[in-house]
JSON list of C-alpha atoms (C1' of nucleotides) in Angstrom, two decimals:
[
{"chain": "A", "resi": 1, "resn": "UNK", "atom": "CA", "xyz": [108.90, 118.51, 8.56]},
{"chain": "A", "resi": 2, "resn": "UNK", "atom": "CA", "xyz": [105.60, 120.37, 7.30]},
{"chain": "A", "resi": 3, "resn": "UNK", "atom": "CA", "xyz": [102.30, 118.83, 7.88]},
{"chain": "A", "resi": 4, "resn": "UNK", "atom": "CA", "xyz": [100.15, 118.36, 4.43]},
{"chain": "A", "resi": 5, "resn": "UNK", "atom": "CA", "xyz": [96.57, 119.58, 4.72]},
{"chain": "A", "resi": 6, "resn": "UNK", "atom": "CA", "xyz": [95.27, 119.37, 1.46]},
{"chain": "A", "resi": 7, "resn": "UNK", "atom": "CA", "xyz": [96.15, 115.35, 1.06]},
{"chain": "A", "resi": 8, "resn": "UNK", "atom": "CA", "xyz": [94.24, 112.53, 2.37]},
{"chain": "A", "resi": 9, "resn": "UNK", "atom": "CA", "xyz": [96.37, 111.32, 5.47]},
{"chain": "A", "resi": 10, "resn": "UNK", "atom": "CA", "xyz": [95.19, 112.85, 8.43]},
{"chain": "A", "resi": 11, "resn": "UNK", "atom": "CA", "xyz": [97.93, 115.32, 10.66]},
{"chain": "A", "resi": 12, "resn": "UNK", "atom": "CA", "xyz": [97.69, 112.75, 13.47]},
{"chain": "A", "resi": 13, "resn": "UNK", "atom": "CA", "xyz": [99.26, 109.96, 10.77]},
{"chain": "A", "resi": 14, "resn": "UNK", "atom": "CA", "xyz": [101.83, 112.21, 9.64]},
{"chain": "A", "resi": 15, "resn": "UNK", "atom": "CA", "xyz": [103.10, 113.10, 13.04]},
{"chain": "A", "resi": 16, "resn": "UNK", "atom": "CA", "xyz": [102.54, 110.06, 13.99]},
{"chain": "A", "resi": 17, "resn": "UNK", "atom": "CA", "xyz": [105.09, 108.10, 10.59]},
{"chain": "A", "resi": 18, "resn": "UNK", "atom": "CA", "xyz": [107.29, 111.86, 11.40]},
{"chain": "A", "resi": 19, "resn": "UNK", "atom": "CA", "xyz": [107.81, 110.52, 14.82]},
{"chain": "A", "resi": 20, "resn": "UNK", "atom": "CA", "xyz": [108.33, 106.88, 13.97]},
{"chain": "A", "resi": 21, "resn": "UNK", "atom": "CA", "xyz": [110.87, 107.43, 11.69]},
{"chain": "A", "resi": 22, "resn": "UNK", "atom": "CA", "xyz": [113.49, 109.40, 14.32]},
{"chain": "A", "resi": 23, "resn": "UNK", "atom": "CA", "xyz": [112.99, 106.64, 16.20]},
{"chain": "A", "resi": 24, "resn": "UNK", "atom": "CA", "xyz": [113.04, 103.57, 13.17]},
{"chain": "A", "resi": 25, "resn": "UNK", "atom": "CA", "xyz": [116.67, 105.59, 12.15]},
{"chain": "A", "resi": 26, "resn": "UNK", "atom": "CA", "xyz": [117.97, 105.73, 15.76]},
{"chain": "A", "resi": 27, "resn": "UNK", "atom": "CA", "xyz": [117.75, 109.92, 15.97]},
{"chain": "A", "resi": 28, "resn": "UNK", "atom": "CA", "xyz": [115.41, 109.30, 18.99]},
{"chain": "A", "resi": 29, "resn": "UNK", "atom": "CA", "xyz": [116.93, 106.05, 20.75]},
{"chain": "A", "resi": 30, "resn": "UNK", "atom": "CA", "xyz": [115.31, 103.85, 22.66]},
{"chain": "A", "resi": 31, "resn": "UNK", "atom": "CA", "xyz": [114.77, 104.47, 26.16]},
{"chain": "A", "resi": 32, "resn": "UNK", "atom": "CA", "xyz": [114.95, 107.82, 25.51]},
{"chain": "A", "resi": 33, "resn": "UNK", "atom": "CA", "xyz": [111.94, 110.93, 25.81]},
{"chain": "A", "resi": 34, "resn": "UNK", "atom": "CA", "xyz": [110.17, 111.88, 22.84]},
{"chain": "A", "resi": 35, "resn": "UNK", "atom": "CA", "xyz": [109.82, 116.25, 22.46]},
{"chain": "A", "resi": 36, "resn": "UNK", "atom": "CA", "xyz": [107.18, 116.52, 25.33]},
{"chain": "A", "resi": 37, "resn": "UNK", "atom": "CA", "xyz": [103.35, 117.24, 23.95]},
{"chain": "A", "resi": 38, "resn": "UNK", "atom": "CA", "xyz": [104.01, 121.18, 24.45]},
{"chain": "A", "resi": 39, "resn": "UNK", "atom": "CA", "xyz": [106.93, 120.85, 22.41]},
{"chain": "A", "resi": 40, "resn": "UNK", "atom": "CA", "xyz": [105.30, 118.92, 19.30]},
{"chain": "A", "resi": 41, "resn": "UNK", "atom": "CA", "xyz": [102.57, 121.59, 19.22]},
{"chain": "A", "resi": 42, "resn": "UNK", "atom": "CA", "xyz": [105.36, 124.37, 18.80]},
{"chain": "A", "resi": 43, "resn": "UNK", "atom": "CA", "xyz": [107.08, 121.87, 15.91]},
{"chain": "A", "resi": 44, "resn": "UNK", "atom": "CA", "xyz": [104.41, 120.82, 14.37]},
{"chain": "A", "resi": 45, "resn": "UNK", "atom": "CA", "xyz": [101.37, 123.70, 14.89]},
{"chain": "A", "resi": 46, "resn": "UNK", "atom": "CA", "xyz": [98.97, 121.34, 15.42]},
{"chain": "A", "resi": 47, "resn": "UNK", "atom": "CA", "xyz": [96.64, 120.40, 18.43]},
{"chain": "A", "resi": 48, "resn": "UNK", "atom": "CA", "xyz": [97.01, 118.55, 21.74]},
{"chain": "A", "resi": 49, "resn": "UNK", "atom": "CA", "xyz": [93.97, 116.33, 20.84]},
{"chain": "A", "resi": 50, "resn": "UNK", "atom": "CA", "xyz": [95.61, 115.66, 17.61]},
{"chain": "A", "resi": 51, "resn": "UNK", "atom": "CA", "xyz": [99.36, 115.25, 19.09]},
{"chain": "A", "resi": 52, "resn": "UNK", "atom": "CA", "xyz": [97.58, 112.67, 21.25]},
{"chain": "A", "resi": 53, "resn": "UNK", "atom": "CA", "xyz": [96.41, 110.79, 18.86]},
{"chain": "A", "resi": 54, "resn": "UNK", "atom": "CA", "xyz": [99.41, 110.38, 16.80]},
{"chain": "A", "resi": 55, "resn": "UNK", "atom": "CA", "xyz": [101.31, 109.24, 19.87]},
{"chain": "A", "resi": 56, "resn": "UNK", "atom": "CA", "xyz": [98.44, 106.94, 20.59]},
{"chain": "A", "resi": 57, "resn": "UNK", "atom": "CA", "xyz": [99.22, 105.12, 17.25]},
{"chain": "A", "resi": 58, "resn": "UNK", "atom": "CA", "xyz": [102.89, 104.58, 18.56]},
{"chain": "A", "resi": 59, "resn": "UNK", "atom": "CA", "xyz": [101.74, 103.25, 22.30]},
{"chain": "A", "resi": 60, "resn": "UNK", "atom": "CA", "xyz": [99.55, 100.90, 19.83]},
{"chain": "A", "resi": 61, "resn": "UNK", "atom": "CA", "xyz": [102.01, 99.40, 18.04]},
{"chain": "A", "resi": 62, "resn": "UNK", "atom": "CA", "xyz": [104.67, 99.28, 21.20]},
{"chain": "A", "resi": 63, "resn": "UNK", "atom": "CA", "xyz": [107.23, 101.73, 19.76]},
{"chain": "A", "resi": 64, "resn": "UNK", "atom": "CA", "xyz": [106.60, 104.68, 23.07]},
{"chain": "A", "resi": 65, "resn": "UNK", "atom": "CA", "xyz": [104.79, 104.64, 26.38]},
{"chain": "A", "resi": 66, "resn": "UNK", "atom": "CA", "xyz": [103.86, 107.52, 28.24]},
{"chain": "A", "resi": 67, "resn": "UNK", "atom": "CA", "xyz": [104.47, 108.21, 31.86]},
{"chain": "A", "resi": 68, "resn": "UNK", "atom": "CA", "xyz": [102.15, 110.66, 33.73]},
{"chain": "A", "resi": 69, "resn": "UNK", "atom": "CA", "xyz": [104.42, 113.43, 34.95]},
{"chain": "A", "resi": 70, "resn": "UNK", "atom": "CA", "xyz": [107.36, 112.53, 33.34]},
{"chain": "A", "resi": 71, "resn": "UNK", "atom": "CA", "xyz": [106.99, 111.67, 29.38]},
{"chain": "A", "resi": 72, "resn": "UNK", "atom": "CA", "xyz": [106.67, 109.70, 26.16]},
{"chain": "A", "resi": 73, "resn": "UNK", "atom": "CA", "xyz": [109.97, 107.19, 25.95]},
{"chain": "A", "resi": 74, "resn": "UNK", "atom": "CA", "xyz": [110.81, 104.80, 23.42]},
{"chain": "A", "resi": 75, "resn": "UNK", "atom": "CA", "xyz": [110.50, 101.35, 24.04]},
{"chain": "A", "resi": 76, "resn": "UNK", "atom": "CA", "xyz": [113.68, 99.25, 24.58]},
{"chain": "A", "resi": 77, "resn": "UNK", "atom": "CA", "xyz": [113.55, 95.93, 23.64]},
{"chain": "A", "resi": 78, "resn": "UNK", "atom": "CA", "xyz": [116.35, 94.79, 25.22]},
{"chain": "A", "resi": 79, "resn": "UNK", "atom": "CA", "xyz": [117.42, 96.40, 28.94]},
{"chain": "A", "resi": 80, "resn": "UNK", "atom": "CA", "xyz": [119.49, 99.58, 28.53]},
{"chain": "A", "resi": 81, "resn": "UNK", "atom": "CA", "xyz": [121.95, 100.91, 30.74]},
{"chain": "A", "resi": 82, "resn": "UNK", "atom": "CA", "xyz": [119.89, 102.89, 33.15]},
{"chain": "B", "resi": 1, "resn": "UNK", "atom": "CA", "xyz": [73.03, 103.29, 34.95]},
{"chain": "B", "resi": 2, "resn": "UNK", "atom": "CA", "xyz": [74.50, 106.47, 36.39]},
{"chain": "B", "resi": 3, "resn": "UNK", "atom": "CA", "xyz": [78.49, 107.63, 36.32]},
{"chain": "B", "resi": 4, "resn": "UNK", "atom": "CA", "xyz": [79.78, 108.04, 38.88]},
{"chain": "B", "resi": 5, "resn": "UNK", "atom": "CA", "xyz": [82.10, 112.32, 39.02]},
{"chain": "B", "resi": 6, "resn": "UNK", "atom": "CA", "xyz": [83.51, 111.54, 42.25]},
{"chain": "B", "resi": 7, "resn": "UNK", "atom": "CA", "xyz": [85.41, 108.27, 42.34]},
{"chain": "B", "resi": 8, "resn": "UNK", "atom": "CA", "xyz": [88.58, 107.48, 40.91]},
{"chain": "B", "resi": 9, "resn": "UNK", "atom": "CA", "xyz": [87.59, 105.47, 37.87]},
{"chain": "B", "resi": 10, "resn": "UNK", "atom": "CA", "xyz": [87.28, 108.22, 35.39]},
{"chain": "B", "resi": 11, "resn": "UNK", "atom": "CA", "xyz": [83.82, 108.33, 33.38]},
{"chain": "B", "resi": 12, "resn": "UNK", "atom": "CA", "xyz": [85.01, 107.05, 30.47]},
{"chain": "B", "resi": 13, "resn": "UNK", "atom": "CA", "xyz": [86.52, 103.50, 31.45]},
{"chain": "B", "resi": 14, "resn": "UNK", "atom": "CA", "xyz": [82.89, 103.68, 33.30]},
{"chain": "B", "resi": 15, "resn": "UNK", "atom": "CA", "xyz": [80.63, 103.99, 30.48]},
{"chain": "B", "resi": 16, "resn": "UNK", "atom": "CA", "xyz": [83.25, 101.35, 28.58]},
{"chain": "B", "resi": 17, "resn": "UNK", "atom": "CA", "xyz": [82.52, 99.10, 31.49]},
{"chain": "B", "resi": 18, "resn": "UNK", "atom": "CA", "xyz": [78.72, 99.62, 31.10]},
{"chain": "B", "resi": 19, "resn": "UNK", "atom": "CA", "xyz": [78.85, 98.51, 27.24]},
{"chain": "B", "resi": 20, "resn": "UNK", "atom": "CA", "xyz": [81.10, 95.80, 28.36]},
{"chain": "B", "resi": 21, "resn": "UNK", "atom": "CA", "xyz": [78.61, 94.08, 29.79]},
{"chain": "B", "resi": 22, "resn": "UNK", "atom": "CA", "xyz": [75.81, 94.44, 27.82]},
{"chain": "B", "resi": 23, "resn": "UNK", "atom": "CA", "xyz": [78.06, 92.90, 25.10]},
{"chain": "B", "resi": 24, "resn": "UNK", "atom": "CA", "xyz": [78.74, 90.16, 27.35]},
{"chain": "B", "resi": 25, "resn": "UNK", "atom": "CA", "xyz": [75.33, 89.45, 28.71]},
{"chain": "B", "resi": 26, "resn": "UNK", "atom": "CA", "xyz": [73.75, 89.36, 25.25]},
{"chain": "B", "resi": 27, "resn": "UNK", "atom": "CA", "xyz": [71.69, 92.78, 25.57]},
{"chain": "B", "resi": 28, "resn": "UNK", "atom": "CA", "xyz": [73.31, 93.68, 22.52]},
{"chain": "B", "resi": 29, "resn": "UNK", "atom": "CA", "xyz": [74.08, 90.42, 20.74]},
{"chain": "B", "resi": 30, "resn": "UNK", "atom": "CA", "xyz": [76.83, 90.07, 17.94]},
{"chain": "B", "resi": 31, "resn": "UNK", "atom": "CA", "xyz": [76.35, 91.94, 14.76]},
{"chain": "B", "resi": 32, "resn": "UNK", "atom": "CA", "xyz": [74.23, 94.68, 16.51]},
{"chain": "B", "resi": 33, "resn": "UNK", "atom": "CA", "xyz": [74.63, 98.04, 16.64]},
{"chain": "B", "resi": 34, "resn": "UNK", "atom": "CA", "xyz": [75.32, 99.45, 19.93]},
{"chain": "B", "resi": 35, "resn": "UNK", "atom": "CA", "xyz": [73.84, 103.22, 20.28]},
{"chain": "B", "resi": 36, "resn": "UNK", "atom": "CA", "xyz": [75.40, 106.18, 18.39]},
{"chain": "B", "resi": 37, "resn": "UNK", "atom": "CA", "xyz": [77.30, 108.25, 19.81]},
{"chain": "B", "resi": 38, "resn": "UNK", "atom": "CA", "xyz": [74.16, 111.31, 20.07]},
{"chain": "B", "resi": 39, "resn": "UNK", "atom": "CA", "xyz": [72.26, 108.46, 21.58]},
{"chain": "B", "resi": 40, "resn": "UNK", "atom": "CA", "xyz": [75.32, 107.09, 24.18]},
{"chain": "B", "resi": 41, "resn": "UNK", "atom": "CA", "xyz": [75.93, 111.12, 24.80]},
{"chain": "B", "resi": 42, "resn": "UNK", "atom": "CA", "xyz": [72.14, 111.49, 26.36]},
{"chain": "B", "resi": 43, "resn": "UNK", "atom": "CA", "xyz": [72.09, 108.38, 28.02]},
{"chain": "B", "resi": 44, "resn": "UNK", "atom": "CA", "xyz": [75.43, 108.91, 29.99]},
{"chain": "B", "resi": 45, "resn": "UNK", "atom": "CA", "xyz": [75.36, 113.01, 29.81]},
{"chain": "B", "resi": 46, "resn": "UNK", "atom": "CA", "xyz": [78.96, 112.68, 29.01]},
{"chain": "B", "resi": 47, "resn": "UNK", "atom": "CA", "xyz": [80.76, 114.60, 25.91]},
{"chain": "B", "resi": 48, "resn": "UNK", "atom": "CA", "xyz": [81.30, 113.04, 22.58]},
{"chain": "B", "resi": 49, "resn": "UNK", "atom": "CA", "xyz": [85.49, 113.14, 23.12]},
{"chain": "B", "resi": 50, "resn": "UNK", "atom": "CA", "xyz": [84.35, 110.93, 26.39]},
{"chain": "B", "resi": 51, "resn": "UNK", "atom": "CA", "xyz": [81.90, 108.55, 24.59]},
{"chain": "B", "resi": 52, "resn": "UNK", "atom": "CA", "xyz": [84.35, 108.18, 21.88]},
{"chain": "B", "resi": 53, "resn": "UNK", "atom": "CA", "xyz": [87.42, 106.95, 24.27]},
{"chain": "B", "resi": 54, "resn": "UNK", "atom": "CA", "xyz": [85.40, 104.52, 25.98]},
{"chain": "B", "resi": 55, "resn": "UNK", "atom": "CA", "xyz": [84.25, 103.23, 22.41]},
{"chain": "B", "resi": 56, "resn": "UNK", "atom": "CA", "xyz": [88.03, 103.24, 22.06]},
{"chain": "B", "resi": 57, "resn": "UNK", "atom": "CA", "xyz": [88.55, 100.62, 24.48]},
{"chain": "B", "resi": 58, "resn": "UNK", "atom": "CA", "xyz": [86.48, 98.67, 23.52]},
{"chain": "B", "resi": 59, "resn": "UNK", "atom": "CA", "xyz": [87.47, 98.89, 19.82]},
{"chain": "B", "resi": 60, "resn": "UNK", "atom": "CA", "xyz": [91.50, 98.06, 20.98]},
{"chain": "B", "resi": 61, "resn": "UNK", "atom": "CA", "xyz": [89.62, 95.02, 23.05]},
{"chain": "B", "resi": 62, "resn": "UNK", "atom": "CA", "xyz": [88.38, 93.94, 19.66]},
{"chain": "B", "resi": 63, "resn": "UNK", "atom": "CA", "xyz": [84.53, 93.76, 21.03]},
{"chain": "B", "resi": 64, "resn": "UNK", "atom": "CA", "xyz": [83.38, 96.22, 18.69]},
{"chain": "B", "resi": 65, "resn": "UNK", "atom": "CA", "xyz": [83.96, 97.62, 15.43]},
{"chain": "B", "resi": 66, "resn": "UNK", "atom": "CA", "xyz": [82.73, 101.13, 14.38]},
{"chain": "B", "resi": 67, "resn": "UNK", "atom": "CA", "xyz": [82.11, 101.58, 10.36]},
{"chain": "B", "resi": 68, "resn": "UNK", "atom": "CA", "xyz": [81.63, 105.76, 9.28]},
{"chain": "B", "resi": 69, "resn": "UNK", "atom": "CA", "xyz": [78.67, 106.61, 8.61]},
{"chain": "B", "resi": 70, "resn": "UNK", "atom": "CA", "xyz": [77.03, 103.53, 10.23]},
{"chain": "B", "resi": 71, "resn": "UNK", "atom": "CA", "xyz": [77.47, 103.28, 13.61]},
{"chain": "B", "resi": 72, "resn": "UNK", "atom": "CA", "xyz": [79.49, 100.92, 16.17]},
{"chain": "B", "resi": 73, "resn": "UNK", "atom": "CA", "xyz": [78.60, 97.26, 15.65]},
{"chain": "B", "resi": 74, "resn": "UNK", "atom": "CA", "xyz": [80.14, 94.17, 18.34]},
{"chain": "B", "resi": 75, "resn": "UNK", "atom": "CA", "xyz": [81.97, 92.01, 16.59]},
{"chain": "B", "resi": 76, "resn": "UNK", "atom": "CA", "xyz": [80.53, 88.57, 15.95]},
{"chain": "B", "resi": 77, "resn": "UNK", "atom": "CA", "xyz": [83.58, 85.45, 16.81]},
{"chain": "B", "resi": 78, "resn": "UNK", "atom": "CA", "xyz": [81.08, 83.66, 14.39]},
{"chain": "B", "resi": 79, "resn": "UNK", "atom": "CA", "xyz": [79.71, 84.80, 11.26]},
{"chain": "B", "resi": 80, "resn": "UNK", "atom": "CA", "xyz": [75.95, 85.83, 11.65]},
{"chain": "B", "resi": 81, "resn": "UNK", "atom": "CA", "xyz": [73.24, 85.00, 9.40]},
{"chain": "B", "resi": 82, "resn": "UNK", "atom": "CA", "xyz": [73.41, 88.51, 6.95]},
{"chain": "C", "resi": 1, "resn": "DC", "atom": "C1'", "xyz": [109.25, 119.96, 53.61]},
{"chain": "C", "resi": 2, "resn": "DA", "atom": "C1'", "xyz": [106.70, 123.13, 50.53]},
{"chain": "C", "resi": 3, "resn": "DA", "atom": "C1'", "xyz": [105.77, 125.52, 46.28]},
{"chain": "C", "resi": 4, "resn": "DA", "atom": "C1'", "xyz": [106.20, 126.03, 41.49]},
{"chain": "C", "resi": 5, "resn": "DA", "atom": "C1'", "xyz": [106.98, 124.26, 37.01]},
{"chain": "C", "resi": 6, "resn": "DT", "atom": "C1'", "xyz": [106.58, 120.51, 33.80]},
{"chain": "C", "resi": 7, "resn": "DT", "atom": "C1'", "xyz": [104.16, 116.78, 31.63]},
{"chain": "C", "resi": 8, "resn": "DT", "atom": "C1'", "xyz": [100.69, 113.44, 30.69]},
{"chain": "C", "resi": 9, "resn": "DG", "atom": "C1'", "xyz": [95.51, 112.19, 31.69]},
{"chain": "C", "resi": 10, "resn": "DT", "atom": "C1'", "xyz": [90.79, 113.30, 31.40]},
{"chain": "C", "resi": 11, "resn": "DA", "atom": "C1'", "xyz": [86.68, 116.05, 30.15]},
{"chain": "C", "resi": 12, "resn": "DC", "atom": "C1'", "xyz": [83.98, 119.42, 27.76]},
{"chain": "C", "resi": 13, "resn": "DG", "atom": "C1'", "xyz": [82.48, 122.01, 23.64]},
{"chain": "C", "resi": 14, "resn": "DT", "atom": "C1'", "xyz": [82.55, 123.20, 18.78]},
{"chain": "C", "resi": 15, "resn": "DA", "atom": "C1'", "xyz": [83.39, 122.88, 13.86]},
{"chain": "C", "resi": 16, "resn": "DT", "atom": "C1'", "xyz": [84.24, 120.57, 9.68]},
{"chain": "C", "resi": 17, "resn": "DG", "atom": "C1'", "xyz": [85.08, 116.38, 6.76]},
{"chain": "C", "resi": 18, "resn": "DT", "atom": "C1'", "xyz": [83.73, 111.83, 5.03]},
{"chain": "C", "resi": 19, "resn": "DA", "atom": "C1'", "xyz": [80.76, 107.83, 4.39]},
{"chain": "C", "resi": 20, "resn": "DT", "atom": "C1'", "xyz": [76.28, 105.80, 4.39]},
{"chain": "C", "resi": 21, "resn": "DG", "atom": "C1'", "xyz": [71.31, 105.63, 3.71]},
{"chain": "D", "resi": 1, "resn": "DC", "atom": "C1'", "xyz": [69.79, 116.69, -1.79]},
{"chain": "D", "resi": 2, "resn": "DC", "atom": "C1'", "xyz": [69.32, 115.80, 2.95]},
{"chain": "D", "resi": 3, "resn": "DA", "atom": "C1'", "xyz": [69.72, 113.34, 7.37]},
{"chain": "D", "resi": 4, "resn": "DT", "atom": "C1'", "xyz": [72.44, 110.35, 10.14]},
{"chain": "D", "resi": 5, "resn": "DA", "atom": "C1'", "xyz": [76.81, 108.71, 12.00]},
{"chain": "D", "resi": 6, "resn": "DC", "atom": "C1'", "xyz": [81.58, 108.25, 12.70]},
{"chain": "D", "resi": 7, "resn": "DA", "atom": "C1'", "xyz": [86.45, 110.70, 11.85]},
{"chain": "D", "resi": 8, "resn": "DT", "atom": "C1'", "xyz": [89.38, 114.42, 12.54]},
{"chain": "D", "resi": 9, "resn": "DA", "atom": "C1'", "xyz": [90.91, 118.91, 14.40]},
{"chain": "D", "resi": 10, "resn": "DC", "atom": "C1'", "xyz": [91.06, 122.85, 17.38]},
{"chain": "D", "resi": 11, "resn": "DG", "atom": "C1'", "xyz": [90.83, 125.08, 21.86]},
{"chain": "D", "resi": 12, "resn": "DT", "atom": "C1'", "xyz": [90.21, 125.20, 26.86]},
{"chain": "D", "resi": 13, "resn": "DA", "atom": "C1'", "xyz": [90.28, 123.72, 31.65]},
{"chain": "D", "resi": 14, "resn": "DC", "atom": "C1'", "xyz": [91.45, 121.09, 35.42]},
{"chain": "D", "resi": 15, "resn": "DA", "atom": "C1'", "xyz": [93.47, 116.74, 37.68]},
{"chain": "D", "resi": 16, "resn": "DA", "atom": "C1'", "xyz": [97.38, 113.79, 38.75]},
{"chain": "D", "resi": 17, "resn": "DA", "atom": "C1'", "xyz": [102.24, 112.48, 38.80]},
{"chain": "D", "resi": 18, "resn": "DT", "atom": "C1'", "xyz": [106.91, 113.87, 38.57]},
{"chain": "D", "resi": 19, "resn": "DT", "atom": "C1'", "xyz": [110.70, 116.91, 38.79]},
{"chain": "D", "resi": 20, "resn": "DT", "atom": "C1'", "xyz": [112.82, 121.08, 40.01]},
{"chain": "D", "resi": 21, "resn": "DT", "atom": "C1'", "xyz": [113.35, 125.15, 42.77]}
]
DNA sequence: CAAAATTTGTACGTATGTATG
DNA sequence: CCATACATACGTACAAATTTT
């Protein structure tokens, strides 16, 4: 996945609809981590402050939630086997 | 109004506290624009990336709106005379 | 138990783009 | 055309929480 600079949509929405996808077709499950922040800057050569803000949009609309120490996970909607 | 660097509320939930309640005790009414953010930066001597997460709040709390090239307005529950 | 490594949280500064007046 | 104001992006540094060594 390359980010488009020349078009309209900001990086932070493209990483953000990249990331939503893996997890809308199951390639990121839920309950599992998301590529941690250092990671997505290597895949994606673009900033912390804007990595943030794409995974901001996902806490928004419930689909991840970061943990302090630990990650970004995807939201299970029902329990999963932990 | 002066933040406080050493306690464990960080500055910007702080200065989003501040603008809380000025929202809420009518020192900025509905419709109004609350100070920009060059303004909000001298007041508080805080960066613009703080300013603009506490504006963030706020925003996701649905008491203000912010409009480019305008400013940061508080939402009005009722429409105001225009 | 302690130290290091990993990962997110917060803060600062700067630059450029876009919209409004 | 210019000034003002928010939007986005990049880079850096340190703090806090967790995990690993």
């Amino acid at each position: 996945m390359t980010i488009d600079r020349e078009g309209p949509v900001p990086p932070y929405r493209q990483i953000a609809a990249a990331l939503r996808e893996r997890i809308a077709d199951g390639t990121i499950p839920p309950g599992r981590r998301i590529p941690s922040l250092v990671e997505l800057e290597a895949e994606f050569g673009a900033a912390r402050d804007t990595l943030r803000k794409a995974v901001q949009l996902l806490k928004d609309e419930g689909l991840v939630e970061t943990v302090q120490g630990m990650g970004i996970f995807v939201v299970s909607d029902r329990p999963q086997n932990d």
